[in-house]
mmCIF file of N, CA and C and ligand atoms in Angstrom:
data_model
loop_
_atom_site.group_PDB
_atom_site.id
_atom_site.type_symbol
_atom_site.label_atom_id
_atom_site.label_comp_id
_atom_site.label_asym_id
_atom_site.label_seq_id
_atom_site.Cartn_x
_atom_site.Cartn_y
_atom_site.Cartn_z
ATOM 1 N N MET S 1041 0.365 -4.830 -19.164
ATOM 2 C CA MET S 1041 1.326 -3.733 -18.956
ATOM 3 C C MET S 1041 0.670 -2.558 -18.228
ATOM 4 N N SER S 1042 -0.547 -2.202 -18.674
ATOM 5 C CA SER S 1042 -1.198 -1.046 -18.073
ATOM 6 C C SER S 1042 -1.539 -1.336 -16.614
ATOM 7 N N GLN S 1043 -1.812 -2.615 -16.318
ATOM 8 C CA GLN S 1043 -2.128 -2.990 -14.945
ATOM 9 C C GLN S 1043 -0.922 -2.755 -14.014
ATOM 10 N N GLU S 1044 0.245 -3.075 -14.557
ATOM 11 C CA GLU S 1044 1.481 -2.862 -13.803
ATOM 12 C C GLU S 1044 1.648 -1.385 -13.461
ATOM 13 N N HIS S 1045 1.311 -0.538 -14.444
ATOM 14 C CA HIS S 1045 1.429 0.907 -14.224
ATOM 15 C C HIS S 1045 0.499 1.390 -13.117
ATOM 16 N N ASP S 1046 -0.722 0.859 -13.158
ATOM 17 C CA ASP S 1046 -1.707 1.252 -12.129
ATOM 18 C C ASP S 1046 -1.198 0.884 -10.725
ATOM 19 N N GLU S 1047 -0.614 -0.301 -10.610
ATOM 20 C CA GLU S 1047 -0.098 -0.728 -9.358
ATOM 21 C C GLU S 1047 0.988 0.206 -8.868
ATOM 22 N N MET S 1048 1.903 0.579 -9.731
ATOM 23 C CA MET S 1048 2.957 1.527 -9.382
ATOM 24 C C MET S 1048 2.374 2.831 -8.907
ATOM 25 N N ASP S 1049 1.345 3.294 -9.595
ATOM 26 C CA ASP S 1049 0.701 4.551 -9.256
ATOM 27 C C ASP S 1049 0.112 4.488 -7.852
ATOM 28 N N GLU S 1050 -0.515 3.390 -7.537
ATOM 29 C CA GLU S 1050 -1.108 3.226 -6.203
ATOM 30 C C GLU S 1050 -0.024 3.312 -5.141
ATOM 31 N N CYS S 1051 1.130 2.676 -5.395
ATOM 32 C CA CYS S 1051 2.226 2.673 -4.442
ATOM 33 C C CYS S 1051 2.781 4.097 -4.246
ATOM 34 N N VAL S 1052 2.936 4.797 -5.358
ATOM 35 C CA VAL S 1052 3.462 6.160 -5.276
ATOM 36 C C VAL S 1052 2.505 7.022 -4.471
ATOM 37 N N GLN S 1053 1.228 6.871 -4.755
ATOM 38 C CA GLN S 1053 0.242 7.689 -4.028
ATOM 39 C C GLN S 1053 0.160 7.321 -2.552
ATOM 40 N N ALA S 1054 0.241 6.052 -2.264
ATOM 41 C CA ALA S 1054 0.172 5.590 -0.886
ATOM 42 C C ALA S 1054 1.366 6.112 -0.093
ATOM 43 N N LEU S 1055 2.549 5.996 -0.673
ATOM 44 C CA LEU S 1055 3.754 6.433 0.017
ATOM 45 C C LEU S 1055 3.806 7.949 0.172
ATOM 46 N N ALA S 1056 3.272 8.655 -0.805
ATOM 47 C CA ALA S 1056 3.253 10.113 -0.743
ATOM 48 C C ALA S 1056 2.371 10.612 0.416
ATOM 49 N N ARG S 1057 1.397 9.747 0.771
ATOM 50 C CA ARG S 1057 0.443 10.133 1.810
ATOM 51 C C ARG S 1057 0.736 9.510 3.165
ATOM 52 N N VAL S 1058 1.774 8.714 3.243
ATOM 53 C CA VAL S 1058 2.068 7.990 4.486
ATOM 54 C C VAL S 1058 2.241 8.958 5.650
ATOM 55 N N HIS S 1059 2.951 10.070 5.430
ATOM 56 C CA HIS S 1059 3.198 11.007 6.502
ATOM 57 C C HIS S 1059 1.908 11.660 6.984
ATOM 58 N N ALA S 1060 1.101 12.100 6.030
ATOM 59 C CA ALA S 1060 -0.188 12.691 6.381
ATOM 60 C C ALA S 1060 -1.056 11.660 7.119
ATOM 61 N N PHE S 1061 -0.972 10.429 6.677
ATOM 62 C CA PHE S 1061 -1.733 9.347 7.312
ATOM 63 C C PHE S 1061 -1.271 9.177 8.771
ATOM 64 N N LEU S 1062 0.011 9.129 8.977
ATOM 65 C CA LEU S 1062 0.546 8.932 10.326
ATOM 66 C C LEU S 1062 0.214 10.105 11.246
ATOM 67 N N HIS S 1063 0.110 11.273 10.674
ATOM 68 C CA HIS S 1063 -0.218 12.456 11.523
ATOM 69 C C HIS S 1063 -1.695 12.693 11.564
ATOM 70 N N GLU S 1064 -2.459 11.732 11.036
ATOM 71 C CA GLU S 1064 -3.932 11.782 11.049
ATOM 72 C C GLU S 1064 -4.466 13.046 10.429
ATOM 73 N N GLU S 1065 -3.849 13.417 9.296
ATOM 74 C CA GLU S 1065 -4.257 14.627 8.605
ATOM 75 C C GLU S 1065 -5.169 14.282 7.402
ATOM 76 N N LEU S 1066 -5.436 13.020 7.191
ATOM 77 C CA LEU S 1066 -6.254 12.594 6.032
ATOM 78 C C LEU S 1066 -7.708 12.449 6.417
ATOM 79 N N VAL S 1067 -8.570 12.685 5.437
ATOM 80 C CA VAL S 1067 -9.978 12.402 5.661
ATOM 81 C C VAL S 1067 -10.128 10.878 5.684
ATOM 82 N N GLU S 1068 -11.188 10.410 6.328
ATOM 83 C CA GLU S 1068 -11.356 8.958 6.561
ATOM 84 C C GLU S 1068 -11.303 8.156 5.273
ATOM 85 N N ALA S 1069 -11.860 8.681 4.203
ATOM 86 C CA ALA S 1069 -11.886 7.933 2.937
ATOM 87 C C ALA S 1069 -10.482 7.723 2.387
ATOM 88 N N ASP S 1070 -9.620 8.760 2.494
ATOM 89 C CA ASP S 1070 -8.233 8.625 2.031
ATOM 90 C C ASP S 1070 -7.438 7.715 2.926
ATOM 91 N N ALA S 1071 -7.654 7.815 4.217
ATOM 92 C CA ALA S 1071 -6.956 6.950 5.187
ATOM 93 C C ALA S 1071 -7.342 5.493 4.924
ATOM 94 N N ASP S 1072 -8.602 5.233 4.629
ATOM 95 C CA ASP S 1072 -9.065 3.891 4.305
ATOM 96 C C ASP S 1072 -8.364 3.332 3.075
ATOM 97 N N ALA S 1073 -8.254 4.202 2.050
ATOM 98 C CA ALA S 1073 -7.614 3.785 0.799
ATOM 99 C C ALA S 1073 -6.179 3.352 1.053
ATOM 100 N N ILE S 1074 -5.507 4.056 1.930
ATOM 101 C CA ILE S 1074 -4.125 3.701 2.249
ATOM 102 C C ILE S 1074 -4.062 2.411 3.068
ATOM 103 N N ARG S 1075 -4.951 2.296 4.046
ATOM 104 C CA ARG S 1075 -4.985 1.079 4.851
ATOM 105 C C ARG S 1075 -5.203 -0.143 3.957
ATOM 106 N N ILE S 1076 -6.153 -0.016 3.008
ATOM 107 C CA ILE S 1076 -6.447 -1.136 2.102
ATOM 108 C C ILE S 1076 -5.222 -1.458 1.272
ATOM 109 N N HIS S 1077 -4.542 -0.424 0.761
ATOM 110 C CA HIS S 1077 -3.353 -0.656 -0.058
ATOM 111 C C HIS S 1077 -2.245 -1.279 0.751
ATOM 112 N N LEU S 1078 -2.047 -0.831 1.950
ATOM 113 C CA LEU S 1078 -0.964 -1.403 2.801
ATOM 114 C C LEU S 1078 -1.171 -2.866 3.078
ATOM 115 N N HIS S 1079 -2.421 -3.262 3.273
ATOM 116 C CA HIS S 1079 -2.707 -4.645 3.552
ATOM 117 C C HIS S 1079 -2.516 -5.509 2.300
ATOM 118 N N ALA S 1080 -2.686 -4.887 1.124
ATOM 119 C CA ALA S 1080 -2.566 -5.651 -0.116
ATOM 120 C C ALA S 1080 -1.140 -5.628 -0.678
ATOM 121 N N CYS S 1081 -0.325 -4.664 -0.214
ATOM 122 C CA CYS S 1081 0.977 -4.447 -0.855
ATOM 123 C C CYS S 1081 2.105 -4.568 0.199
ATOM 124 N N GLU S 1082 2.852 -5.650 0.090
ATOM 125 C CA GLU S 1082 3.892 -5.948 1.077
ATOM 126 C C GLU S 1082 4.969 -4.867 1.105
ATOM 127 N N ARG S 1083 5.346 -4.411 -0.087
ATOM 128 C CA ARG S 1083 6.417 -3.397 -0.143
ATOM 129 C C ARG S 1083 6.029 -2.121 0.580
ATOM 130 N N CYS S 1084 4.825 -1.658 0.348
ATOM 131 C CA CYS S 1084 4.381 -0.431 0.996
ATOM 132 C C CYS S 1084 4.202 -0.637 2.482
ATOM 133 N N MET S 1085 3.745 -1.825 2.902
ATOM 134 C CA MET S 1085 3.617 -2.121 4.324
ATOM 135 C C MET S 1085 4.955 -2.007 5.028
ATOM 136 N N GLU S 1086 5.997 -2.506 4.367
ATOM 137 C CA GLU S 1086 7.347 -2.413 4.927
ATOM 138 C C GLU S 1086 7.770 -0.954 5.116
ATOM 139 N N ASN S 1087 7.524 -0.175 4.073
ATOM 140 C CA ASN S 1087 7.861 1.249 4.153
ATOM 141 C C ASN S 1087 7.058 1.923 5.221
ATOM 142 N N PHE S 1088 5.799 1.573 5.301
ATOM 143 C CA PHE S 1088 4.919 2.167 6.292
ATOM 144 C C PHE S 1088 5.408 1.870 7.723
ATOM 145 N N GLU S 1089 5.841 0.638 7.938
ATOM 146 C CA GLU S 1089 6.315 0.271 9.270
ATOM 147 C C GLU S 1089 7.560 1.055 9.667
ATOM 148 N N ILE S 1090 8.453 1.272 8.684
ATOM 149 C CA ILE S 1090 9.635 2.081 8.974
ATOM 150 C C ILE S 1090 9.238 3.516 9.300
ATOM 151 N N GLU S 1091 8.352 4.064 8.488
ATOM 152 C CA GLU S 1091 7.925 5.461 8.683
ATOM 153 C C GLU S 1091 7.212 5.612 10.035
ATOM 154 N N SER S 1092 6.358 4.670 10.359
ATOM 155 C CA SER S 1092 5.598 4.796 11.613
ATOM 156 C C SER S 1092 6.514 4.675 12.833
ATOM 157 N N THR S 1093 7.558 3.836 12.732
ATOM 158 C CA THR S 1093 8.524 3.725 13.821
ATOM 159 C C THR S 1093 9.269 5.048 14.011
ATOM 160 N N ILE S 1094 9.663 5.669 12.922
ATOM 161 C CA ILE S 1094 10.389 6.951 12.993
ATOM 162 C C ILE S 1094 9.464 8.026 13.585
ATOM 163 N N THR S 1095 8.227 8.074 13.093
ATOM 164 C CA THR S 1095 7.262 9.058 13.590
ATOM 165 C C THR S 1095 7.045 8.885 15.082
ATOM 166 N N GLU S 1096 6.911 7.641 15.485
ATOM 167 C CA GLU S 1096 6.656 7.363 16.929
ATOM 168 C C GLU S 1096 7.841 7.845 17.779
ATOM 169 N N MET S 1097 9.040 7.601 17.276
ATOM 170 C CA MET S 1097 10.250 8.029 18.026
ATOM 171 C C MET S 1097 10.300 9.541 18.140
ATOM 172 N N ILE S 1098 9.925 10.234 17.067
ATOM 173 C CA ILE S 1098 9.945 11.715 17.078
ATOM 174 C C ILE S 1098 8.909 12.209 18.110
ATOM 175 N N VAL S 1099 7.727 11.647 18.092
ATOM 176 C CA VAL S 1099 6.665 12.042 19.005
ATOM 177 C C VAL S 1099 7.115 11.856 20.452
ATOM 178 N N ARG S 1100 7.761 10.712 20.708
ATOM 179 C CA ARG S 1100 8.188 10.384 22.070
ATOM 180 C C ARG S 1100 9.315 11.315 22.556
ATOM 181 N N SER S 1101 10.173 11.744 21.629
ATOM 182 C CA SER S 1101 11.315 12.558 22.028
ATOM 183 C C SER S 1101 10.957 14.026 22.258
ATOM 184 N N GLN S 1102 9.720 14.392 21.879
ATOM 185 C CA GLN S 1102 9.318 15.793 22.075
ATOM 186 C C GLN S 1102 9.105 16.075 23.537
ATOM 187 N N PRO S 1103 9.670 17.200 24.000
ATOM 188 C CA PRO S 1103 9.538 17.505 25.440
ATOM 189 C C PRO S 1103 8.100 17.859 25.804
ATOM 190 N N VAL S 1104 7.770 17.576 27.020
ATOM 191 C CA VAL S 1104 6.409 17.915 27.525
ATOM 192 C C VAL S 1104 6.348 19.429 27.638
ATOM 193 N N GLU S 1105 5.317 20.021 27.091
ATOM 194 C CA GLU S 1105 5.237 21.476 27.009
ATOM 195 C C GLU S 1105 5.126 22.141 28.386
ATOM 196 N N GLN S 1106 4.377 21.549 29.238
ATOM 197 C CA GLN S 1106 4.152 22.161 30.549
ATOM 198 C C GLN S 1106 4.400 21.122 31.656
ATOM 199 N N ALA S 1107 4.999 21.552 32.726
ATOM 200 C CA ALA S 1107 5.168 20.661 33.869
ATOM 201 C C ALA S 1107 3.799 20.362 34.449
ATOM 202 N N PRO S 1108 3.591 19.140 34.842
ATOM 203 C CA PRO S 1108 2.276 18.811 35.438
ATOM 204 C C PRO S 1108 2.034 19.677 36.655
ATOM 205 N N THR S 1109 0.768 19.981 36.932
ATOM 206 C CA THR S 1109 0.437 20.861 38.057
ATOM 207 C C THR S 1109 0.944 20.344 39.371
ATOM 208 N N THR S 1110 0.955 19.040 39.550
ATOM 209 C CA THR S 1110 1.416 18.481 40.796
ATOM 210 C C THR S 1110 2.901 18.775 40.994
ATOM 211 N N LEU S 1111 3.651 18.691 39.906
ATOM 212 C CA LEU S 1111 5.093 18.987 39.993
ATOM 213 C C LEU S 1111 5.331 20.454 40.318
ATOM 214 N N ALA S 1112 4.582 21.335 39.651
ATOM 215 C CA ALA S 1112 4.689 22.767 39.912
ATOM 216 C C ALA S 1112 4.320 23.059 41.353
ATOM 217 N N ALA S 1113 3.291 22.404 41.861
ATOM 218 C CA ALA S 1113 2.850 22.585 43.238
ATOM 219 C C ALA S 1113 3.942 22.118 44.195
ATOM 220 N N ARG S 1114 4.572 20.989 43.850
ATOM 221 C CA ARG S 1114 5.631 20.470 44.711
ATOM 222 C C ARG S 1114 6.830 21.419 44.782
ATOM 223 N N ILE S 1115 7.154 22.015 43.663
ATOM 224 C CA ILE S 1115 8.291 22.989 43.649
ATOM 225 C C ILE S 1115 7.934 24.152 44.524
ATOM 226 N N GLN S 1116 6.708 24.647 44.452
ATOM 227 C CA GLN S 1116 6.251 25.754 45.306
ATOM 228 C C GLN S 1116 6.420 25.397 46.773
ATOM 229 N N THR S 1117 5.967 24.195 47.111
ATOM 230 C CA THR S 1117 6.055 23.734 48.491
ATOM 231 C C THR S 1117 7.524 23.677 48.957
ATOM 232 N N MET S 1118 8.386 23.172 48.088
ATOM 233 C CA MET S 1118 9.817 23.076 48.431
ATOM 234 C C MET S 1118 10.386 24.453 48.769
ATOM 235 N N ARG S 1119 9.987 25.443 47.955
ATOM 236 C CA ARG S 1119 10.477 26.781 48.200
ATOM 237 C C ARG S 1119 10.050 27.297 49.578
ATOM 238 N N ILE S 1120 8.785 26.992 49.915
ATOM 239 C CA ILE S 1120 8.237 27.473 51.164
ATOM 240 C C ILE S 1120 8.957 26.822 52.352
ATOM 241 N N THR S 1121 9.143 25.518 52.298
ATOM 242 C CA THR S 1121 9.750 24.783 53.412
ATOM 243 C C THR S 1121 11.234 25.130 53.606
ATOM 244 N N ARG S 1122 11.857 25.614 52.538
ATOM 245 C CA ARG S 1122 13.276 25.937 52.665
ATOM 246 C C ARG S 1122 13.538 27.152 53.532
ATOM 247 N N ARG S 1123 12.582 28.054 53.577
ATOM 248 C CA ARG S 1123 12.779 29.280 54.383
ATOM 249 C C ARG S 1123 12.787 29.046 55.881
HETATM 250 ZN ZN1 ZN F 504 2.221 -0.506 -2.767
#
């Protein structure tokens, strides 16, 4: 019975840290503990895959903060040639 409880605890802890893990906010030892748990625990691996897909989508949808220099330079050139 107590073993079952430990397992549950590991899952709760792993899932609580999944977001920090995905954003690489964990120290290497904690990240390793989660990786090991995910490989051993099918349920958490499933949850992790869902979370990582969502995180990836959010990262991809974020706008680029600055226009690349080449694009900015091209716009400058366009302005000049228009005159
Ligand atoms: Zn688990």
